[in-house]
Amino acid sequence: MREVLTNPQSGYYMNRDVFGREGDFVTSPEISQIFGELVAIWILSEWQKLGSPPFQLVELGPGRGTLMRDVIKVLSKFKLSTGFSIHMVEISPHLSKIQAQLLCYNFDDCDPNVDVYYRKGETASGTKIYWYSRLEDVPRNFSVVMAHEFFDALPIHKFQLDNGLWKEVHIDVGEKNDVDFRLVLSKNQTPLSKIYSPVDGETRTSLEYSLEADRLVGLLAERFESDGGIGLIMDYGHFGEKADTFRAFKKHTLHDPLKKPGSADLTADVDFRQLKTVAEQKNQVVCFGPVEQGVFLDRMQGKARLEALLKNALPENQPTIMSAYEMLTHPNQMGTRFKFFSMFPAVLKDHLAKFPVNGFH
């Protein structure tokens, strides 16, 4: 997955715009502005409950920049446009340029040998934006971290239980010089399958495990404890019940992930039970969720926002606005597949019991 998606020369994300109608898949912020607006309201309300400390806004894998654009728009309405800085973690030079063109009044490429960021810019309202290849390079300050459809693209390992031992499923070339790839079970345990430790009560005999997701969630937990901050992870996923979700999308339809690698998006559902276990294992953070996207958006007064938009829209645009919100929230569409998951410093546990986290209760 890492090679196919992020190879510098021909990785899927590296040299093209993969989003929207012309691309291979569409994301929630692209479907309706309501999504980004409600995320912004969540950020604002949770930040204010913590005493409105100085903060920086961080997004992991910002796509086209649509979510960040909508969040900035709402924050600026609350006179916050210059009270914070924005830090984008984006490995794709092509996508980062699209983000800069959307968000910035002006921007410049930087020398990564001099600065830890490779691009910097400024919005029309004066908010400074910086781009990084890794989360580790983002400054250590109180951070509000968003990750939308980021964790599902992180590389996974596939494990299978074989005679009481976890073994790894590998990708191999086909037999007889066949050009296609195939999945094969390793004969012996690999180093990772030997050290892999399933969560308590694990009943699955095959599963997908992301070492990279564990690493990043551990890093966020450590940062939130030492520097302060809150995290909101939005992705399709499950709570430890699914076994085989590795798949590919091409032109909005399912595609064989082993055929023509590099031509389609590779993805796997996020195991939120694993994320929660790793995040909370050192008692650095307390987590809430996952809750279904439809439930979260409704709790954040999505219907009220929809009514306001419909009231101000031209009659011919109203059906489009309504169907977009339905796509985000209906159980048969994105409403149940996508989940919201949040992280707060553990020191806030009692405070959050008194003032419950919006959207999660």
Short mmCIF file of C-alpha atoms in Angstrom, two decimals:
data_model
loop_
_atom_site.label_atom_id
_atom_site.label_comp_id
_atom_site.label_asym_id
_atom_site.label_seq_id
_atom_site.Cartn_x
_atom_site.Cartn_y
_atom_site.Cartn_z
CA MET A 1 0.00 0.00 0.00
CA ARG A 2 2.79 2.41 0.87
CA GLU A 3 4.59 1.74 -2.41
CA VAL A 4 1.48 1.88 -4.59
CA LEU A 5 0.06 5.03 -3.00
CA THR A 6 3.15 7.13 -2.21
CA ASN A 7 6.04 6.05 -4.46
CA PRO A 8 7.66 9.41 -5.39
CA GLN A 9 7.70 8.63 -9.13
CA SER A 10 4.42 6.85 -9.79
CA GLY A 11 2.47 6.63 -6.51
CA TYR A 12 -1.29 6.93 -6.87
CA TYR A 13 -1.55 10.10 -4.72
CA MET A 14 1.64 11.74 -5.92
CA ASN A 15 0.95 13.19 -9.36
CA ARG A 16 -2.79 13.56 -9.86
CA ASP A 17 -6.06 14.87 -8.44
CA VAL A 18 -7.86 11.67 -7.42
CA PHE A 19 -10.94 13.25 -5.84
CA GLY A 20 -14.38 14.23 -7.07
CA ARG A 21 -16.51 13.26 -10.02
CA GLU A 22 -13.57 13.12 -12.43
CA GLY A 23 -11.44 11.13 -9.98
CA ASP A 24 -11.92 7.73 -8.37
CA PHE A 25 -13.86 8.60 -5.21
CA VAL A 26 -15.67 11.47 -3.51
CA THR A 27 -15.29 12.53 0.14
CA SER A 28 -17.79 13.98 2.61
CA PRO A 29 -16.45 17.58 2.54
CA GLU A 30 -16.79 17.55 -1.27
CA ILE A 31 -20.41 16.40 -1.05
CA SER A 32 -21.77 19.15 1.21
CA GLN A 33 -20.43 22.25 2.96
CA ILE A 34 -22.48 21.20 6.00
CA PHE A 35 -19.88 18.53 6.83
CA GLY A 36 -16.98 20.98 7.22
CA GLU A 37 -19.16 23.58 8.93
CA LEU A 38 -20.26 21.13 11.64
CA VAL A 39 -16.68 19.93 12.16
CA ALA A 40 -15.69 23.58 12.65
CA ILE A 41 -18.50 24.11 15.19
CA TRP A 42 -17.32 20.98 17.05
CA ILE A 43 -13.73 22.30 17.14
CA LEU A 44 -14.90 25.72 18.31
CA SER A 45 -17.18 24.39 21.07
CA GLU A 46 -14.65 21.87 22.46
CA TRP A 47 -11.82 24.43 22.33
CA GLN A 48 -13.93 27.03 24.18
CA LYS A 49 -14.83 24.46 26.86
CA LEU A 50 -11.08 24.10 27.51
CA GLY A 51 -10.70 27.82 28.12
CA SER A 52 -9.88 28.94 24.54
CA PRO A 53 -6.08 28.42 24.79
CA PRO A 54 -3.76 29.57 21.97
CA PHE A 55 -3.82 26.78 19.38
CA GLN A 56 -2.68 25.57 15.98
CA LEU A 57 -4.91 23.72 13.53
CA VAL A 58 -3.34 20.55 12.10
CA GLU A 59 -4.77 18.36 9.33
CA LEU A 60 -3.41 14.96 8.36
CA GLY A 61 -3.87 14.14 4.65
CA PRO A 62 -5.94 17.21 3.69
CA GLY A 63 -7.10 15.97 0.26
CA ARG A 64 -7.97 18.98 -1.88
CA GLY A 65 -8.17 21.26 1.15
CA THR A 66 -11.98 21.44 1.06
CA LEU A 67 -12.50 20.49 4.71
CA MET A 68 -9.90 23.02 5.88
CA ARG A 69 -11.46 25.72 3.69
CA ASP A 70 -14.90 25.19 5.25
CA VAL A 71 -13.45 25.07 8.78
CA ILE A 72 -11.49 28.31 8.22
CA LYS A 73 -14.63 29.99 6.87
CA VAL A 74 -16.58 29.21 10.05
CA LEU A 75 -13.72 30.13 12.41
CA SER A 76 -13.30 33.48 10.65
CA LYS A 77 -17.00 34.21 11.24
CA PHE A 78 -16.19 33.92 14.95
CA LYS A 79 -13.32 36.44 14.49
CA LEU A 80 -10.64 33.77 14.77
CA SER A 81 -8.90 34.11 11.40
CA THR A 82 -5.59 35.42 12.78
CA GLY A 83 -5.61 33.79 16.22
CA PHE A 84 -4.09 30.52 15.03
CA SER A 85 -1.79 28.96 12.43
CA ILE A 86 -2.50 26.01 10.12
CA HIS A 87 -0.19 23.02 9.65
CA MET A 88 -0.88 20.53 6.84
CA VAL A 89 0.73 17.08 6.84
CA GLU A 90 0.73 16.07 3.17
CA ILE A 91 3.14 13.70 1.43
CA SER A 92 1.91 14.45 -2.11
CA PRO A 93 3.52 17.50 -3.77
CA HIS A 94 0.68 17.58 -6.32
CA LEU A 95 -2.13 17.58 -3.74
CA SER A 96 -0.33 20.11 -1.54
CA LYS A 97 -0.22 22.51 -4.49
CA ILE A 98 -3.99 22.07 -5.05
CA GLN A 99 -4.51 22.79 -1.32
CA ALA A 100 -2.32 25.90 -1.48
CA GLN A 101 -4.15 27.21 -4.56
CA LEU A 102 -7.50 26.76 -2.80
CA LEU A 103 -6.56 28.16 0.60
CA CYS A 104 -3.84 30.74 0.07
CA TYR A 105 -3.77 34.32 -1.09
CA ASN A 106 -0.08 33.68 -1.80
CA PHE A 107 2.35 30.82 -1.12
CA ASP A 108 6.00 29.85 -1.66
CA ASP A 109 7.97 26.64 -1.84
CA CYS A 110 10.62 26.38 0.87
CA ASP A 111 13.98 24.66 1.16
CA PRO A 112 13.40 21.60 3.39
CA ASN A 113 17.11 21.65 4.24
CA VAL A 114 16.57 25.01 5.92
CA ASP A 115 12.96 24.77 7.16
CA VAL A 116 11.12 21.73 8.48
CA TYR A 117 8.18 22.68 6.23
CA TYR A 118 8.40 22.47 2.44
CA ARG A 119 5.80 25.15 1.62
CA LYS A 120 4.28 28.12 3.38
CA GLY A 121 1.46 30.46 2.55
CA GLU A 122 -1.12 32.87 3.90
CA THR A 123 -4.89 32.98 3.54
CA ALA A 124 -6.70 36.11 2.36
CA SER A 125 -7.59 36.82 6.00
CA GLY A 126 -3.96 36.54 7.15
CA THR A 127 -3.81 33.02 8.63
CA LYS A 128 -0.38 31.45 8.08
CA ILE A 129 -0.26 27.90 6.60
CA TYR A 130 2.71 25.48 6.56
CA TRP A 131 3.12 22.11 4.80
CA TYR A 132 5.09 19.12 6.16
CA SER A 133 5.81 15.60 4.98
CA ARG A 134 5.55 14.14 8.51
CA LEU A 135 3.57 14.77 11.68
CA GLU A 136 6.85 14.68 13.65
CA ASP A 137 7.90 17.97 12.00
CA VAL A 138 4.82 19.93 13.10
CA PRO A 139 5.65 22.32 16.01
CA ARG A 140 4.94 21.12 19.56
CA ASN A 141 2.05 23.35 20.63
CA PHE A 142 -1.56 22.95 21.73
CA SER A 143 -3.01 21.40 18.57
CA VAL A 144 -6.45 20.74 17.20
CA VAL A 145 -5.82 17.77 14.88
CA MET A 146 -8.22 16.65 12.13
CA ALA A 147 -7.79 13.47 10.11
CA HIS A 148 -10.46 12.78 7.49
CA GLU A 149 -10.05 9.65 5.37
CA PHE A 150 -6.38 9.54 6.33
CA PHE A 151 -6.04 6.42 8.48
CA ASP A 152 -7.79 4.20 5.90
CA ALA A 153 -4.95 4.83 3.43
CA LEU A 154 -2.18 3.81 5.85
CA PRO A 155 -0.52 0.48 4.97
CA ILE A 156 -1.89 -2.63 6.66
CA HIS A 157 -0.60 -6.12 7.40
CA LYS A 158 -3.01 -9.01 6.92
CA PHE A 159 -2.79 -11.69 9.62
CA GLN A 160 -4.34 -15.16 9.72
CA LEU A 161 -4.49 -17.59 12.62
CA ASP A 162 -2.89 -20.90 11.60
CA ASN A 163 -2.66 -23.70 14.18
CA GLY A 164 -2.69 -21.19 17.02
CA LEU A 165 -0.05 -18.91 15.46
CA TRP A 166 -0.58 -15.59 13.73
CA LYS A 167 0.87 -15.72 10.23
CA GLU A 168 1.11 -12.94 7.69
CA VAL A 169 -0.66 -12.90 4.34
CA HIS A 170 1.76 -11.61 1.70
CA ILE A 171 1.43 -10.43 -1.88
CA ASP A 172 3.31 -12.59 -4.35
CA VAL A 173 3.70 -12.75 -8.13
CA GLY A 174 1.48 -15.27 -9.88
CA GLU A 175 2.69 -18.71 -10.88
CA LYS A 176 4.26 -19.47 -14.27
CA ASN A 177 5.47 -15.90 -14.83
CA ASP A 178 1.91 -14.63 -14.67
CA VAL A 179 1.87 -10.81 -14.50
CA ASP A 180 -0.88 -10.73 -11.90
CA PHE A 181 -0.29 -10.68 -8.16
CA ARG A 182 -1.86 -13.06 -5.64
CA LEU A 183 -2.27 -13.37 -1.86
CA VAL A 184 -0.27 -16.13 -0.15
CA LEU A 185 -0.02 -17.22 3.50
CA SER A 186 3.55 -17.16 4.80
CA LYS A 187 4.90 -20.63 5.70
CA ASN A 188 6.40 -19.35 8.95
CA GLN A 189 5.77 -16.49 11.30
CA THR A 190 7.23 -13.14 10.21
CA PRO A 191 8.89 -10.82 12.77
CA LEU A 192 5.75 -8.65 12.90
CA SER A 193 3.34 -11.55 13.31
CA LYS A 194 5.54 -12.84 16.16
CA ILE A 195 5.43 -9.59 18.12
CA TYR A 196 1.79 -8.78 17.24
CA SER A 197 -0.36 -8.81 20.35
CA PRO A 198 -4.13 -8.93 19.76
CA VAL A 199 -6.44 -6.89 22.00
CA ASP A 200 -8.09 -8.70 24.90
CA GLY A 201 -11.08 -10.76 23.80
CA GLU A 202 -10.01 -11.01 20.15
CA THR A 203 -12.14 -13.71 18.46
CA ARG A 204 -11.26 -13.19 14.79
CA THR A 205 -9.12 -15.73 12.96
CA SER A 206 -8.07 -13.21 10.29
CA LEU A 207 -7.63 -9.47 10.61
CA GLU A 208 -5.91 -6.37 9.27
CA TYR A 209 -3.36 -4.50 11.37
CA SER A 210 -1.74 -1.13 10.70
CA LEU A 211 1.56 -0.59 12.46
CA GLU A 212 1.65 2.94 11.03
CA ALA A 213 -1.77 3.78 12.50
CA ASP A 214 -0.58 2.54 15.91
CA ARG A 215 2.55 4.69 15.65
CA LEU A 216 0.69 7.86 14.70
CA VAL A 217 -2.03 7.47 17.32
CA GLY A 218 0.67 6.85 19.94
CA LEU A 219 2.43 10.01 18.77
CA LEU A 220 -0.78 12.05 19.00
CA ALA A 221 -1.50 10.70 22.49
CA GLU A 222 1.98 11.64 23.66
CA ARG A 223 1.66 15.14 22.15
CA PHE A 224 -1.80 15.76 23.62
CA GLU A 225 -0.54 14.79 27.07
CA SER A 226 2.61 16.94 26.97
CA ASP A 227 1.51 19.91 24.80
CA GLY A 228 -2.28 19.80 25.07
CA GLY A 229 -4.73 19.39 22.23
CA ILE A 230 -7.72 17.54 20.86
CA GLY A 231 -8.05 15.14 17.95
CA LEU A 232 -10.92 14.25 15.63
CA ILE A 233 -10.52 11.20 13.38
CA MET A 234 -13.19 10.73 10.69
CA ASP A 235 -13.08 7.59 8.58
CA TYR A 236 -14.90 4.47 7.59
CA GLY A 237 -14.19 1.74 10.04
CA HIS A 238 -15.38 -0.79 12.60
CA PHE A 239 -14.83 -1.72 16.23
CA GLY A 240 -12.82 -4.89 15.84
CA GLU A 241 -15.46 -7.04 14.13
CA LYS A 242 -14.36 -6.98 10.47
CA ALA A 243 -11.74 -9.27 8.96
CA ASP A 244 -11.21 -8.47 5.29
CA THR A 245 -11.73 -4.90 4.10
CA PHE A 246 -8.68 -4.36 1.86
CA ARG A 247 -9.98 -3.08 -1.47
CA ALA A 248 -9.47 -0.61 -4.29
CA PHE A 249 -11.61 2.09 -5.93
CA LYS A 250 -11.36 3.22 -9.53
CA LYS A 251 -13.83 5.60 -11.19
CA HIS A 252 -16.16 5.28 -8.16
CA THR A 253 -16.45 1.49 -8.44
CA LEU A 254 -14.71 -1.39 -6.69
CA HIS A 255 -11.53 -2.56 -8.41
CA ASP A 256 -9.30 -5.60 -7.80
CA PRO A 257 -6.51 -4.18 -5.57
CA LEU A 258 -3.98 -6.61 -7.06
CA LYS A 259 -4.59 -5.53 -10.67
CA LYS A 260 -2.74 -2.59 -12.25
CA PRO A 261 -1.27 -1.25 -8.98
CA GLY A 262 -0.96 2.52 -8.99
CA SER A 263 -4.07 3.05 -11.11
CA ALA A 264 -6.60 2.85 -8.24
CA ASP A 265 -7.00 3.98 -4.64
CA LEU A 266 -6.13 1.30 -2.05
CA THR A 267 -7.91 1.37 1.27
CA ALA A 268 -8.82 -0.67 4.35
CA ASP A 269 -11.40 0.08 7.05
CA VAL A 270 -9.96 1.61 10.22
CA ASP A 271 -10.03 -0.69 13.27
CA PHE A 272 -11.16 1.85 15.87
CA ARG A 273 -10.94 -0.72 18.68
CA GLN A 274 -7.24 -1.07 17.96
CA LEU A 275 -6.80 2.75 17.77
CA LYS A 276 -8.60 3.22 21.09
CA THR A 277 -6.55 0.48 22.77
CA VAL A 278 -3.24 1.97 21.60
CA ALA A 279 -4.27 5.57 22.36
CA GLU A 280 -5.33 4.79 25.93
CA GLN A 281 -2.70 2.20 26.86
CA LYS A 282 -0.41 4.70 28.66
CA ASN A 283 -3.28 6.70 30.19
CA GLN A 284 -2.17 9.79 28.26
CA VAL A 285 -5.52 10.42 26.58
CA VAL A 286 -9.19 9.61 26.92
CA CYS A 287 -11.10 8.65 23.76
CA PHE A 288 -14.74 9.02 22.74
CA GLY A 289 -16.44 7.07 19.97
CA PRO A 290 -16.52 5.82 17.41
CA VAL A 291 -20.00 7.12 16.66
CA GLU A 292 -21.65 6.83 13.26
CA GLN A 293 -21.34 9.83 10.95
CA GLY A 294 -25.12 10.23 10.59
CA VAL A 295 -25.55 10.28 14.37
CA PHE A 296 -22.69 12.74 14.88
CA LEU A 297 -23.92 15.20 12.23
CA ASP A 298 -27.48 15.08 13.53
CA ARG A 299 -26.29 15.68 17.12
CA MET A 300 -24.29 18.66 15.85
CA GLN A 301 -27.58 20.17 14.57
CA GLY A 302 -27.02 19.19 10.95
CA LYS A 303 -30.75 19.31 10.23
CA ALA A 304 -31.00 22.89 11.50
CA ARG A 305 -28.11 23.90 9.25
CA LEU A 306 -29.76 22.08 6.33
CA GLU A 307 -33.01 24.00 6.90
CA ALA A 308 -31.12 27.32 6.92
CA LEU A 309 -29.36 26.47 3.64
CA LEU A 310 -32.62 25.38 1.99
CA LYS A 311 -34.33 28.59 3.12
CA ASN A 312 -31.68 30.71 1.38
CA ALA A 313 -31.25 28.52 -1.72
CA LEU A 314 -32.87 28.91 -5.11
CA PRO A 315 -35.74 26.41 -5.59
CA GLU A 316 -33.85 24.57 -8.34
CA ASN A 317 -30.86 24.01 -6.00
CA GLN A 318 -32.84 22.68 -3.04
CA PRO A 319 -33.09 19.01 -4.17
CA THR A 320 -29.28 18.86 -4.62
CA ILE A 321 -28.67 20.30 -1.13
CA MET A 322 -31.13 17.84 0.42
CA SER A 323 -29.78 14.76 -1.38
CA ALA A 324 -26.19 15.73 -0.43
CA TYR A 325 -27.09 15.84 3.28
CA GLU A 326 -28.99 12.56 2.93
CA MET A 327 -25.92 10.96 1.33
CA LEU A 328 -23.84 11.97 4.36
CA THR A 329 -26.33 10.80 6.99
CA HIS A 330 -28.60 8.04 5.62
CA PRO A 331 -27.86 4.59 7.09
CA ASN A 332 -27.86 3.05 3.59
CA GLN A 333 -25.28 5.55 2.31
CA MET A 334 -22.43 7.11 4.32
CA GLY A 335 -24.34 7.54 7.59
CA THR A 336 -23.27 4.26 9.22
CA ARG A 337 -20.15 3.30 7.24
CA PHE A 338 -18.25 6.39 8.37
CA LYS A 339 -17.36 6.98 12.01
CA PHE A 340 -16.16 9.84 14.22
CA PHE A 341 -13.58 9.27 16.97
CA SER A 342 -12.08 11.87 19.31
CA MET A 343 -9.08 12.13 21.64
CA PHE A 344 -8.50 14.45 24.63
CA PRO A 345 -5.72 14.66 27.25
CA ALA A 346 -6.51 12.24 30.11
CA VAL A 347 -6.22 15.07 32.63
CA LEU A 348 -9.56 16.37 31.27
CA LYS A 349 -11.48 13.17 32.08
CA ASP A 350 -13.46 14.60 35.03
CA HIS A 351 -14.01 17.91 33.23
CA LEU A 352 -15.45 16.09 30.19
CA ALA A 353 -17.73 14.02 32.45
CA LYS A 354 -19.28 17.32 33.60
CA PHE A 355 -19.26 18.88 30.13
CA PRO A 356 -19.79 15.95 27.70
CA VAL A 357 -18.12 16.04 24.31
CA ASN A 358 -20.49 17.35 21.64
CA GLY A 359 -21.59 14.84 18.99
CA PHE A 360 -20.55 11.84 21.09
CA HIS A 361 -23.36 11.97 23.70
#
